[in-house]
Amino acid sequence: MALVVKKFGGSSVATTEKILAIAKRILSEKKPDDKIVVVVSAMGDTTDNLINLAEEIDTQPYKAKYSREMDMLLTTGEQISIALLAMAFKKLGQPAISLSGAMAGVRASSVHTKGRILGINPKRVHEELDKGQIVVVAGFQGVDKIGDPVTLGRGGSDTSAVALAGAIKADECEIFTDVDGIYSADPRIVKNAKRMKEITYFEMLEMARLGAGVMQPRSVEMGQYFKIPIHVRSTFTNTPGTIIREDYTVEDKDFEIRGVAHDQKVAKIAVLGVENVPGIAHKLFSALADSNIDVDMIVQSIRNLDKNITDMVFTISLDDLANAKKVVDKVAEEINASTVLVEEDVAKVSIVGAGMLGSPGIAARMFGALANAGINIDIISTSEISVSCLIKGSQLVEAVNSIHDEFFKD
Amino acid sequence: MALVVKKFGGSSVATTEKILAIAKRILSEKKPDDKIVVVVSAMGDTTDNLINLAEEIDTQPYKAKYSREMDMLLTTGEQISIALLAMAFKKLGQPAISLSGAMAGVRASSVHTKGRILGINPKRVHEELDKGQIVVVAGFQGVDKIGDPVTLGRGGSDTSAVALAGAIKADECEIFTDVDGIYSADPRIVKNAKRMKEITYFEMLEMARLGAGVMQPRSVEMGQYFKIPIHVRSTFTNTPGTIIREDYTVEDKDFEIRGVAHDQKVAKIAVLGVENVPGIAHKLFSALADSNIDVDMIVQSIRNLDKNITDMVFTISLDDLANAKKVVDKVAEEINASTVLVEEDVAKVSIVGAGMLGSPGIAARMFGALANAGINIDIISTSEISVSCLIKGSQLVEAVNSIHDEFFKD
């Protein structure tokens, strides 16, 4: 007997035809004693359609004053898909029941439209599983302490699924998606990217942080916390995908790194000609933090030792650029900087792998691969298990392929 | 300060434009201290669209095995309209909050798709009203004892509104509809039908039972139970409509009857040539009751006293005709009846009024009006406060007008 949580996203349940297909697919893999919880998102366009209605009431429906009502509105999306999927199972002769986030005991913080799961009380889920039902749970939603529905932030449905798997002590949480696993690089960019059988939570988190888009970090953290293996696999095939887990269990070919990640949604800001006195960096970066802007790579370089003049260069998410520019311009005036430069044609390429901890020279090989391809490195930053380089955005594809070739050619 | 529940049906909230219009309308009538609960149905076509989705899963989505999931599906309809209406109030600067049936404390029986309200715990409603919010509640839905959503049977949203009004001890429950009150006869048939200022629960229930379509009996019973005045008024104008209440408070012109009701969805069945022995009527009508078929008017007439042969004639709802015919044919064979005749071209016309209790001769005037119009009476039945005649369906309009002229000419 296996106890498994399976999560399907909005595109997998976009039509009633697809909903019936998913029900069939799940039943084709189900052994008689298996206990199954299915977490689903809203059908394809439902959420967008609901947002359109809200925009007809006010063109800015995400204003704070509307957030509770937006959650009331948007949680109907998943409620529709769970009801239809439960009906599809019944149509196929399989007992099934749908549960909203609230009914499945998903407790969330009261931060409407950006809730976080605080805990799960899986009593009802267990009761229904024990009756032989497949339990279909609404992803992306929970209930706050006064009983109001709350939608979860980014990656919400994945997080719902992994947290539920943790709460019911499932053997595995399967995330069905339109890719068939985690690759050593984005297969849309690198032709011979390799699908990994396994990857650790730690490495996956670093990959996600550095731009790999398959899994949201929050759900991987949740898996790590509960020690639930997360199986990322394709909606369209029955082949195994990649399992994200605590430690490796199979002998993958022993690559020195696990993957090459990249991120194009990056911008660089340079504050030039700043007097190098204590507190300057603090002033700049605390102003950015106060505006909720995450700063990624930072370089402070002394330009003129005699005059004690320095340049501060850092990267942020492209989405934050407009806000960041305002904040930086203001601080630059206060600290008497000579110039603020912004560059948008930049990208970050990174290598990730727990293996590099004991292997000096890995970073050097990365720099060498870039150099051989004639690509200039603008900024370098490192973590325990990763090395990142900021390069010209237009050279990104070449950079990722050169580095991938260096480490995965076989 | 007034404490009022206002109910708007699906056509009043069919578009976001109409939702904004309703919000404006409510605010235009609201005095600063008024506490207002608004009960709404699902937007125009929403319920039909949801049913269509369910039909794509199974062409018969109302099979018993799907009923819980249908409720899960259909309750999203009202959840969408309450969220949008609460947003509309906020857009106009009025604090407001939406509550599902469950959140508003509407407890219902577990009979999915046909739930009945068992009671209401209005704690949350009071809390939100006390904060100065307009509380927008989803009609047509409640929650059963295990926490599952249940949709209510016919007239569900009206019943939700009246029951909520009872639970919070509102001054009045306003039902907004596309007619501007209760009329002395159907204004589509009788040109000079008069709008009544008031009508008693008792008379309204009798009118509804006899075919007047404005209010569902269940909600009127609920009003009677809680002694909540129900104000039936137009969505499109601000003029007062008709108040359904325990007793009259204004001096309406003292008509001897309150109204003329009619019902065209009637069929007549005659079982002819039955031997008149004890137990025959019991056999026939208990067989019909066992098949859940309501019998309305009944006449047993002796045709041939010597041979002790009798005819049983009765009416049923046209919707039940096919089922009833099967049941009756079977019993007719058992009791050796000579013939079973069915007539569909029949209609029932009735007069209703508590006043007729002390006024003999009212029924005679009704029969006279029909006779003067050359209309033959097939069956007569009476209750404490009504007299009904079965006539030819094709003569219905003439019959209703003749009777109305007799009692309401002024």
CSV table of N, CA, C and O in Angstrom, one decimal, chain B residues 351-387:
chain,number,residue,atom,x,y,z
B,351,ILE,N,-60.2,32.0,-5.6
B,351,ILE,CA,-60.2,33.3,-4.9
B,351,ILE,C,-59.7,33.0,-3.5
B,351,ILE,O,-59.9,32.0,-2.9
B,352,VAL,N,-58.9,34.0,-3.0
B,352,VAL,CA,-58.3,33.9,-1.7
B,352,VAL,C,-58.6,35.1,-0.8
B,352,VAL,O,-58.6,36.2,-1.3
B,353,GLY,N,-58.9,34.9,0.4
B,353,GLY,CA,-59.1,36.0,1.3
B,353,GLY,C,-59.6,35.6,2.7
B,353,GLY,O,-60.5,34.8,2.8
B,354,ALA,N,-58.9,36.1,3.7
B,354,ALA,CA,-59.3,35.7,5.1
B,354,ALA,C,-60.7,36.3,5.4
B,354,ALA,O,-61.5,35.7,6.1
B,355,GLY,N,-61.1,37.4,4.6
B,355,GLY,CA,-62.4,38.0,4.8
B,355,GLY,C,-63.5,37.1,4.5
B,355,GLY,O,-64.6,37.3,5.1
B,356,MET,N,-63.4,36.1,3.7
B,356,MET,CA,-64.5,35.3,3.3
B,356,MET,C,-65.0,34.4,4.4
B,356,MET,O,-66.1,33.9,4.3
B,357,LEU,N,-64.2,34.2,5.4
B,357,LEU,CA,-64.6,33.4,6.6
B,357,LEU,C,-66.0,33.8,7.1
B,357,LEU,O,-66.8,33.0,7.4
B,358,GLY,N,-66.1,35.1,7.3
B,358,GLY,CA,-67.4,35.6,7.9
B,358,GLY,C,-68.4,36.1,6.8
B,358,GLY,O,-69.4,36.7,7.2
B,359,SER,N,-68.1,35.8,5.6
B,359,SER,CA,-69.0,36.4,4.5
B,359,SER,C,-69.6,35.3,3.6
B,359,SER,O,-69.0,35.0,2.6
B,360,PRO,N,-70.7,34.7,4.0
B,360,PRO,CA,-71.2,33.7,3.1
B,360,PRO,C,-71.7,34.4,1.8
B,360,PRO,O,-71.9,35.6,1.8
B,361,GLY,N,-71.8,33.7,0.7
B,361,GLY,CA,-72.2,34.4,-0.5
B,361,GLY,C,-71.0,34.7,-1.4
B,361,GLY,O,-71.2,35.0,-2.5
B,362,ILE,N,-69.8,34.7,-0.8
B,362,ILE,CA,-68.6,35.1,-1.7
B,362,ILE,C,-68.4,34.0,-2.8
B,362,ILE,O,-68.2,34.3,-3.9
B,363,ALA,N,-68.5,32.7,-2.3
B,363,ALA,CA,-68.4,31.6,-3.3
B,363,ALA,C,-69.4,31.7,-4.4
B,363,ALA,O,-69.2,31.6,-5.6
B,364,ALA,N,-70.7,32.0,-3.9
B,364,ALA,CA,-71.8,32.1,-4.9
B,364,ALA,C,-71.5,33.2,-5.9
B,364,ALA,O,-71.8,33.0,-7.1
B,365,ARG,N,-70.9,34.3,-5.5
B,365,ARG,CA,-70.6,35.4,-6.4
B,365,ARG,C,-69.6,35.0,-7.5
B,365,ARG,O,-69.6,35.4,-8.6
B,366,MET,N,-68.6,34.2,-7.0
B,366,MET,CA,-67.6,33.6,-7.9
B,366,MET,C,-68.2,32.8,-9.0
B,366,MET,O,-68.0,32.9,-10.2
B,367,PHE,N,-69.1,31.8,-8.5
B,367,PHE,CA,-69.8,30.9,-9.5
B,367,PHE,C,-70.6,31.7,-10.4
B,367,PHE,O,-70.7,31.4,-11.6
B,368,GLY,N,-71.3,32.8,-9.9
B,368,GLY,CA,-72.1,33.6,-10.8
B,368,GLY,C,-71.3,34.3,-11.9
B,368,GLY,O,-71.7,34.4,-13.0
B,369,ALA,N,-70.1,34.8,-11.5
B,369,ALA,CA,-69.2,35.5,-12.4
B,369,ALA,C,-68.8,34.6,-13.5
B,369,ALA,O,-68.8,34.9,-14.7
B,370,LEU,N,-68.5,33.3,-13.2
B,370,LEU,CA,-68.1,32.3,-14.2
B,370,LEU,C,-69.4,32.0,-15.1
B,370,LEU,O,-69.2,31.9,-16.3
B,371,ALA,N,-70.5,31.8,-14.5
B,371,ALA,CA,-71.7,31.5,-15.2
B,371,ALA,C,-72.0,32.6,-16.2
B,371,ALA,O,-72.3,32.3,-17.4
B,372,ASN,N,-71.9,33.9,-15.8
B,372,ASN,CA,-72.2,35.0,-16.7
B,372,ASN,C,-71.3,35.0,-17.9
B,372,ASN,O,-71.6,35.5,-18.9
B,373,ALA,N,-70.1,34.5,-17.7
B,373,ALA,CA,-69.1,34.5,-18.8
B,373,ALA,C,-69.2,33.2,-19.6
B,373,ALA,O,-68.5,32.9,-20.5
B,374,GLY,N,-70.2,32.4,-19.2
B,374,GLY,CA,-70.5,31.2,-20.0
B,374,GLY,C,-69.4,30.1,-19.8
B,374,GLY,O,-69.1,29.3,-20.7
B,375,ILE,N,-68.8,30.1,-18.6
B,375,ILE,CA,-67.8,29.1,-18.3
B,375,ILE,C,-68.3,28.0,-17.4
B,375,ILE,O,-68.8,28.3,-16.3
B,376,ASN,N,-68.1,26.8,-17.8
B,376,ASN,CA,-68.6,25.7,-17.0
B,376,ASN,C,-67.6,25.3,-15.9
B,376,ASN,O,-66.4,25.3,-16.1
B,377,ILE,N,-68.1,24.9,-14.7
B,377,ILE,CA,-67.2,24.5,-13.6
B,377,ILE,C,-67.2,23.0,-13.6
B,377,ILE,O,-68.3,22.3,-13.6
B,378,ASP,N,-66.0,22.4,-13.5
B,378,ASP,CA,-65.9,21.0,-13.6
B,378,ASP,C,-65.8,20.4,-12.2
B,378,ASP,O,-66.5,19.5,-11.8
B,379,ILE,N,-64.9,21.0,-11.3
B,379,ILE,CA,-64.8,20.6,-9.9
B,379,ILE,C,-64.7,21.8,-9.1
B,379,ILE,O,-64.1,22.8,-9.5
B,380,ILE,N,-65.2,21.8,-7.9
B,380,ILE,CA,-65.1,22.9,-6.9
B,380,ILE,C,-64.4,22.3,-5.7
B,380,ILE,O,-64.7,21.2,-5.2
B,381,SER,N,-63.5,23.1,-5.1
B,381,SER,CA,-62.9,22.7,-3.8
B,381,SER,C,-62.8,24.0,-3.0
B,381,SER,O,-62.6,25.1,-3.5
B,382,THR,N,-62.8,23.8,-1.7
B,382,THR,CA,-62.7,25.0,-0.8
B,382,THR,C,-61.8,24.7,0.3
B,382,THR,O,-61.5,23.6,0.7
B,383,SER,N,-61.2,25.8,0.8
B,383,SER,CA,-60.5,25.8,2.1
B,383,SER,C,-61.1,26.8,3.0
B,383,SER,O,-62.0,27.5,2.5
B,384,GLU,N,-60.6,27.0,4.2
B,384,GLU,CA,-61.0,28.1,5.1
B,384,GLU,C,-61.1,29.4,4.4
B,384,GLU,O,-61.9,30.2,4.6
B,385,ILE,N,-60.0,29.7,3.6
B,385,ILE,CA,-59.9,31.1,3.1
B,385,ILE,C,-59.7,31.1,1.6
B,385,ILE,O,-59.2,32.0,1.0
B,386,SER,N,-60.2,30.0,0.9
B,386,SER,CA,-60.2,30.0,-0.6
B,386,SER,C,-61.3,29.2,-1.2
B,386,SER,O,-61.8,28.3,-0.5
B,387,VAL,N,-61.6,29.5,-2.4
B,387,VAL,CA,-62.5,28.7,-3.2
B,387,VAL,C,-61.9,28.5,-4.5
B,387,VAL,O,-61.4,29.4,-5.1
